[in-house]
Short mmCIF file of C-alpha atoms in Angstrom, two decimals:
data_model
loop_
_atom_site.label_atom_id
_atom_site.label_comp_id
_atom_site.label_asym_id
_atom_site.label_seq_id
_atom_site.Cartn_x
_atom_site.Cartn_y
_atom_site.Cartn_z
CA MET V 1 29.83 14.03 9.81
CA SER V 2 27.14 11.14 9.47
CA LEU V 3 23.98 10.63 10.98
CA PRO V 4 23.66 7.84 13.75
CA ALA V 5 22.03 4.92 12.33
CA ALA V 6 18.95 4.76 14.42
CA THR V 7 18.41 8.31 12.89
CA SER V 8 15.94 7.75 10.25
CA PRO V 9 16.20 10.33 7.32
CA PRO V 10 12.90 12.06 7.76
CA ALA V 11 13.91 12.56 11.40
CA ALA V 12 17.05 14.20 10.49
CA SER V 13 14.81 16.24 8.08
CA ILE V 14 12.76 17.67 11.24
CA ARG V 15 15.93 18.29 13.12
CA GLY V 16 17.42 20.01 10.11
CA MET V 17 14.44 22.42 9.76
CA VAL V 18 14.62 22.99 13.55
CA LEU V 19 18.54 24.18 13.26
CA GLY V 20 17.82 25.98 9.75
CA ILE V 21 14.82 28.06 11.52
CA THR V 22 17.10 28.70 14.42
CA ALA V 23 20.16 29.93 12.51
CA TYR V 24 18.04 32.13 10.43
CA SER V 25 16.70 33.46 13.23
CA LEU V 26 19.79 34.22 15.05
CA PHE V 27 20.67 35.98 11.66
CA ALA V 28 18.06 38.41 11.85
CA ILE V 29 19.12 39.52 15.41
CA HIS V 30 22.94 39.77 13.86
CA ASP V 31 21.25 41.97 11.20
CA ALA V 32 19.59 44.25 13.66
CA PHE V 33 22.82 44.73 15.42
CA VAL V 34 24.43 45.56 12.31
CA LYS V 35 21.91 48.06 11.32
CA GLY V 36 22.14 49.67 14.90
CA VAL V 37 25.83 51.13 13.83
CA ILE V 38 25.48 50.98 10.17
CA ALA V 39 24.66 55.24 10.20
CA GLU V 40 27.67 55.23 12.13
CA LEU V 41 30.11 52.91 10.62
CA PRO V 42 31.33 51.69 6.97
CA ALA V 43 29.86 48.34 6.09
CA VAL V 44 33.36 47.00 5.91
CA GLN V 45 34.45 47.97 9.31
CA ILE V 46 31.66 46.30 10.99
CA LEU V 47 32.34 43.16 8.74
CA PHE V 48 35.84 43.23 10.03
CA VAL V 49 35.45 43.57 13.70
CA ARG V 50 32.46 41.09 13.60
CA SER V 51 34.66 38.46 11.67
CA LEU V 52 37.24 39.38 14.08
CA VAL V 53 35.49 38.11 16.84
CA VAL V 54 34.07 34.79 15.19
CA ALA V 55 37.64 33.80 13.77
CA ALA V 56 38.89 34.41 17.17
CA ILE V 57 36.09 31.92 18.90
CA CYS V 58 37.02 29.43 16.38
CA LEU V 59 40.65 29.81 17.42
CA ALA V 60 39.80 29.59 20.99
CA VAL V 61 37.78 26.39 20.51
CA GLY V 62 39.68 24.68 17.83
CA ARG V 63 43.35 26.05 18.52
CA ARG V 64 46.31 24.62 16.41
CA PRO V 65 44.64 21.32 15.20
CA LEU V 66 41.77 23.65 13.72
CA VAL V 67 44.66 25.94 11.82
CA LYS V 68 46.44 22.49 10.58
CA GLU V 69 42.86 20.97 9.54
CA LEU V 70 42.67 23.95 7.71
CA LEU V 71 45.90 23.77 6.06
CA THR V 72 45.61 20.59 5.05
CA SER V 73 42.08 20.76 3.64
CA PRO V 74 41.58 19.23 -0.02
CA HIS V 75 38.61 21.64 -0.22
CA LYS V 76 40.64 24.87 0.02
CA PRO V 77 39.95 25.97 -3.59
CA MET V 78 36.14 25.55 -2.92
CA LEU V 79 36.16 27.40 0.69
CA LEU V 80 37.95 30.21 -0.94
CA VAL V 81 35.19 30.61 -3.80
CA ARG V 82 32.33 30.47 -1.07
CA ALA V 83 34.17 33.05 1.30
CA VAL V 84 34.47 35.37 -1.71
CA VAL V 85 30.55 35.05 -2.85
CA MET V 86 29.61 35.46 0.59
CA LEU V 87 31.50 38.37 0.94
CA ALA V 88 29.72 39.93 -2.26
CA ALA V 89 26.62 38.88 -0.15
CA PHE V 90 26.95 40.99 2.87
CA VAL V 91 28.94 43.80 1.39
CA LEU V 92 25.61 44.32 -0.90
CA PHE V 93 23.13 43.37 1.70
CA TYR V 94 24.61 45.94 4.51
CA SER V 95 25.34 48.82 2.23
CA THR V 96 21.84 49.08 1.45
CA ALA V 97 20.87 49.53 5.60
CA ARG V 98 21.44 53.30 5.13
CA ASP V 99 18.67 53.74 2.39
CA LEU V 100 16.34 50.82 3.06
CA GLY V 101 14.37 49.76 6.51
CA LEU V 102 15.03 46.44 7.94
CA ALA V 103 11.71 44.73 6.84
CA GLU V 104 12.31 46.18 3.30
CA MET V 105 15.94 44.53 3.06
CA THR V 106 14.94 40.96 4.21
CA THR V 107 11.49 41.16 2.03
CA LEU V 108 13.79 41.72 -1.32
CA TYR V 109 16.53 39.26 -0.20
CA TYR V 110 13.91 36.56 0.02
CA PHE V 111 14.34 36.08 -3.63
CA ALA V 112 17.22 33.63 -2.16
CA PRO V 113 14.85 30.59 -1.24
CA ILE V 114 13.44 30.52 -4.73
CA LEU V 115 16.87 30.41 -6.44
CA THR V 116 18.16 28.16 -4.01
CA ILE V 117 15.70 25.49 -4.84
CA VAL V 118 16.25 26.29 -8.47
CA LEU V 119 20.19 26.04 -8.44
CA ALA V 120 20.27 22.72 -6.33
CA VAL V 121 18.08 21.12 -8.57
CA ILE V 122 20.83 22.24 -11.22
CA PHE V 123 24.05 21.52 -9.56
CA LEU V 124 22.89 19.16 -6.41
CA ARG V 125 20.82 17.31 -8.46
CA GLU V 126 18.16 17.46 -5.71
CA ARG V 127 14.50 16.46 -6.41
CA PRO V 128 12.15 18.51 -4.33
CA THR V 129 8.86 17.00 -3.33
CA PRO V 130 5.84 18.99 -4.76
CA THR V 131 5.42 19.74 -1.34
CA ARG V 132 8.63 21.62 -0.64
CA ILE V 133 7.73 23.42 -3.59
CA CYS V 134 4.50 24.10 -2.87
CA ALA V 135 5.73 25.80 0.24
CA ALA V 136 8.64 27.52 -0.92
CA ALA V 137 5.75 29.38 -3.57
CA ILE V 138 3.34 29.87 -0.51
CA GLY V 139 6.43 31.46 1.37
CA PHE V 140 7.21 33.76 -1.52
CA PHE V 141 3.88 34.78 -2.28
CA GLY V 142 3.74 35.82 1.46
CA VAL V 143 7.12 37.90 0.96
CA ILE V 144 5.21 39.57 -1.99
CA VAL V 145 2.35 40.50 -0.06
CA ALA V 146 4.31 41.13 2.74
CA THR V 147 6.34 43.61 0.51
CA ASN V 148 2.92 45.78 -0.20
CA PRO V 149 2.79 48.30 2.83
CA VAL V 150 6.43 48.80 2.70
CA GLY V 151 6.46 50.65 -0.29
CA LEU V 152 9.29 49.54 -2.35
CA THR V 153 10.58 50.84 -4.86
CA ILE V 154 13.25 49.10 -7.44
CA GLY V 155 16.12 51.53 -7.12
CA VAL V 156 20.25 50.80 -7.08
CA PRO V 157 19.40 49.50 -2.93
CA ALA V 158 16.94 47.33 -4.08
CA LEU V 159 18.80 45.74 -6.92
CA MET V 160 21.82 45.34 -4.94
CA VAL V 161 19.72 43.46 -2.10
CA ILE V 162 18.47 41.17 -4.96
CA GLY V 163 22.10 41.00 -6.26
CA ALA V 164 22.74 39.59 -2.50
CA ALA V 165 20.59 37.18 -2.48
CA ALA V 166 21.75 35.52 -5.46
CA CYS V 167 25.38 35.72 -3.86
CA TRP V 168 23.94 34.19 -0.95
CA SER V 169 22.08 31.21 -2.97
CA ILE V 170 25.16 30.15 -4.99
CA ALA V 171 27.00 30.49 -1.42
CA MET V 172 24.23 28.00 0.12
CA ILE V 173 24.65 25.46 -2.84
CA LEU V 174 28.69 25.64 -2.24
CA MET V 175 28.46 25.13 1.84
CA ARG V 176 25.62 21.94 1.16
CA ASN V 177 28.60 20.36 -1.08
CA ILE V 178 31.26 21.14 1.07
CA SER V 179 29.60 20.23 4.47
CA LYS V 180 29.25 16.30 2.89
CA SER V 181 33.32 16.42 3.82
CA GLU V 182 34.36 19.25 5.79
CA SER V 183 33.91 19.99 9.38
CA SER V 184 31.87 23.32 10.77
CA LEU V 185 34.65 24.69 12.45
CA VAL V 186 36.65 24.63 9.42
CA GLN V 187 34.34 26.18 7.34
CA ILE V 188 33.33 28.76 9.96
CA PHE V 189 37.06 29.88 10.83
CA SER V 190 38.16 29.77 6.80
CA LEU V 191 34.89 32.00 5.69
CA ASN V 192 35.56 34.69 8.77
CA LEU V 193 39.52 34.40 8.20
CA PHE V 194 39.05 35.41 4.70
CA PHE V 195 36.74 37.98 5.67
CA VAL V 196 39.33 39.47 8.47
CA VAL V 197 41.76 39.71 5.48
CA ALA V 198 39.45 41.44 2.89
CA MET V 199 37.84 43.75 5.03
CA GLY V 200 40.97 44.79 7.18
CA LEU V 201 42.48 45.75 3.92
CA ALA V 202 39.30 47.85 2.89
CA SER V 203 38.98 49.14 6.33
CA ILE V 204 42.37 50.82 6.12
CA TRP V 205 40.91 53.73 4.05
CA LEU V 206 37.15 54.06 5.77
CA TRP V 207 38.18 53.48 9.21
CA GLN V 208 36.05 55.72 11.96
CA PRO V 209 36.79 55.89 15.72
CA MET V 210 34.45 53.54 17.60
CA GLY V 211 32.97 54.35 20.68
CA PRO V 212 31.73 52.07 23.17
CA ARG V 213 28.42 51.63 21.83
CA GLU V 214 29.87 50.78 18.33
CA ILE V 215 31.94 48.24 19.83
CA ALA V 216 29.38 46.27 21.58
CA PHE V 217 27.28 46.10 18.84
CA ALA V 218 29.72 45.02 16.75
CA VAL V 219 31.15 42.36 18.76
CA ALA V 220 27.60 41.31 19.49
CA ALA V 221 27.16 40.85 16.19
CA GLY V 222 29.93 38.63 15.83
CA VAL V 223 29.01 36.23 18.40
CA VAL V 224 25.35 35.96 17.51
CA GLY V 225 26.63 35.74 13.62
CA GLY V 226 29.28 33.19 14.73
CA MET V 227 26.32 31.10 16.48
CA ALA V 228 24.12 31.17 13.42
CA GLN V 229 27.04 30.51 10.81
CA TYR V 230 27.74 27.16 12.92
CA VAL V 231 23.95 26.16 13.49
CA LEU V 232 23.65 26.55 9.76
CA VAL V 233 26.22 24.24 8.59
CA GLU V 234 25.13 21.96 10.71
CA ALA V 235 21.23 21.82 9.40
CA ALA V 236 22.82 21.90 6.02
CA ARG V 237 24.48 18.39 6.60
CA LEU V 238 20.91 17.17 7.70
CA ILE V 239 18.59 18.66 5.22
CA PRO V 240 18.67 19.43 1.21
CA ALA V 241 19.54 23.02 0.02
CA SER V 242 16.01 23.16 -1.20
CA VAL V 243 14.54 22.73 2.00
CA LEU V 244 16.93 24.85 3.88
CA GLY V 245 16.09 27.79 1.52
CA THR V 246 12.26 27.53 2.55
CA VAL V 247 12.47 27.36 6.07
CA GLU V 248 14.69 30.70 5.31
CA TYR V 249 11.25 32.32 5.06
CA GLY V 250 10.64 32.46 8.99
CA ALA V 251 12.79 35.04 9.53
CA LEU V 252 11.31 37.75 7.83
CA ILE V 253 8.93 38.30 10.70
CA TRP V 254 11.57 38.96 12.91
CA SER V 255 12.96 41.68 10.55
CA PHE V 256 9.60 43.13 11.04
CA VAL V 257 9.88 42.81 15.01
CA PHE V 258 12.96 44.40 15.27
CA GLY V 259 12.60 47.12 13.03
CA PHE V 260 9.23 48.19 14.94
CA LEU V 261 10.83 47.49 18.49
CA PHE V 262 14.16 49.21 17.57
CA TRP V 263 13.35 51.96 14.99
CA GLY V 264 10.09 52.67 14.92
CA GLU V 265 8.93 51.11 11.79
CA GLN V 266 5.38 50.13 11.59
CA PRO V 267 4.26 47.63 9.32
CA GLU V 268 0.25 47.74 7.94
CA GLY V 269 -2.25 45.49 7.89
CA PHE V 270 -1.30 43.15 4.60
CA VAL V 271 2.34 42.77 6.45
CA TYR V 272 0.63 39.96 9.16
CA TRP V 273 -1.21 38.38 6.09
CA GLY V 274 2.03 37.79 4.34
CA ALA V 275 3.51 36.89 7.68
CA ALA V 276 0.58 34.32 8.17
CA LEU V 277 1.33 33.11 4.46
CA ILE V 278 4.90 32.59 5.69
CA VAL V 279 4.09 30.50 8.71
CA ALA V 280 1.71 28.26 6.66
CA ALA V 281 4.28 27.52 4.43
CA GLY V 282 6.90 26.48 7.36
CA LEU V 283 3.98 24.68 8.91
CA LEU V 284 3.33 22.51 5.71
CA LEU V 285 6.67 22.02 5.03
CA ALA V 286 7.44 20.70 9.17
CA TRP V 287 3.73 18.35 8.60
CA SER V 288 5.04 16.95 5.15
CA GLU V 289 8.63 16.20 6.75
CA GLN V 290 6.91 14.33 9.69
CA ARG V 291 4.40 12.45 7.62
CA SER V 292 7.38 11.20 5.99
CA ARG V 293 9.01 10.12 8.72
CA ARG V 294 5.65 8.19 10.24
CA ARG V 295 5.79 6.45 7.26
CA VAL V 296 9.03 5.41 7.07
CA VAL V 297 8.80 4.10 10.55
CA SER V 298 5.30 2.53 9.96
CA GLU V 299 7.07 0.57 6.86
CA ALA V 300 10.08 -0.37 8.74
CA PRO V 301 10.30 -4.12 9.51
#
């Protein structure tokens, strides 16, 4: 998929940032649905049901041509590697939901954007601008500030979230590379098809009865998660992995909002200072990309 000729790279960057923020906001909603039933159901069972929903939606949209496109794709090995790494990220992340609050999980997880920038430089040869590096640093510092009031301790659950962040960063690099020549629908379908098989096998020994509430939450997670995945892949076509990782910080705010609304997790004053820094990082990045767009337009013949 290529950009229209009339679309300047900076304009595409702004659009990609908007898509990225939208995707990570949807992921925050998805995480809230998963956390809502994680106390009643094993993580592998939730991932199985939600991935089954996403795969079914992909099949309904793409039908037989989608299956043929996947079977003939030259990127099947890379798609498989990405699916394995992404699966590890999801299992590690959601397995901690019984021990950590949503805000704690998300805060620790935001080690990922910094690592994504580093990996993008190493493997994709991206050259992040000083402004992008500065925005990432401000956002990360905001996460550190926001962490203080939730009283994090570095135990096994915290280390599992950090491991999930590392896996997610690797998956983002692979997605950025695959997105250059593979359709979004094929990427999402292959990922969730792998999840269905792997989590289905794992769920055989762990399956728990599901009532209407559990089914509704798992299906809702599938619908919202599928939308988030699609928007994220589209964003990866338009902006570098370093920028996509930085806009990811914006979803932290939603984790505190949902944690308060649904589980009564009440953040203290430092959280708001941290959130302000995260918003500032996003605004700095948006301002920089918009200025680049204006410069390109003014220099055009």
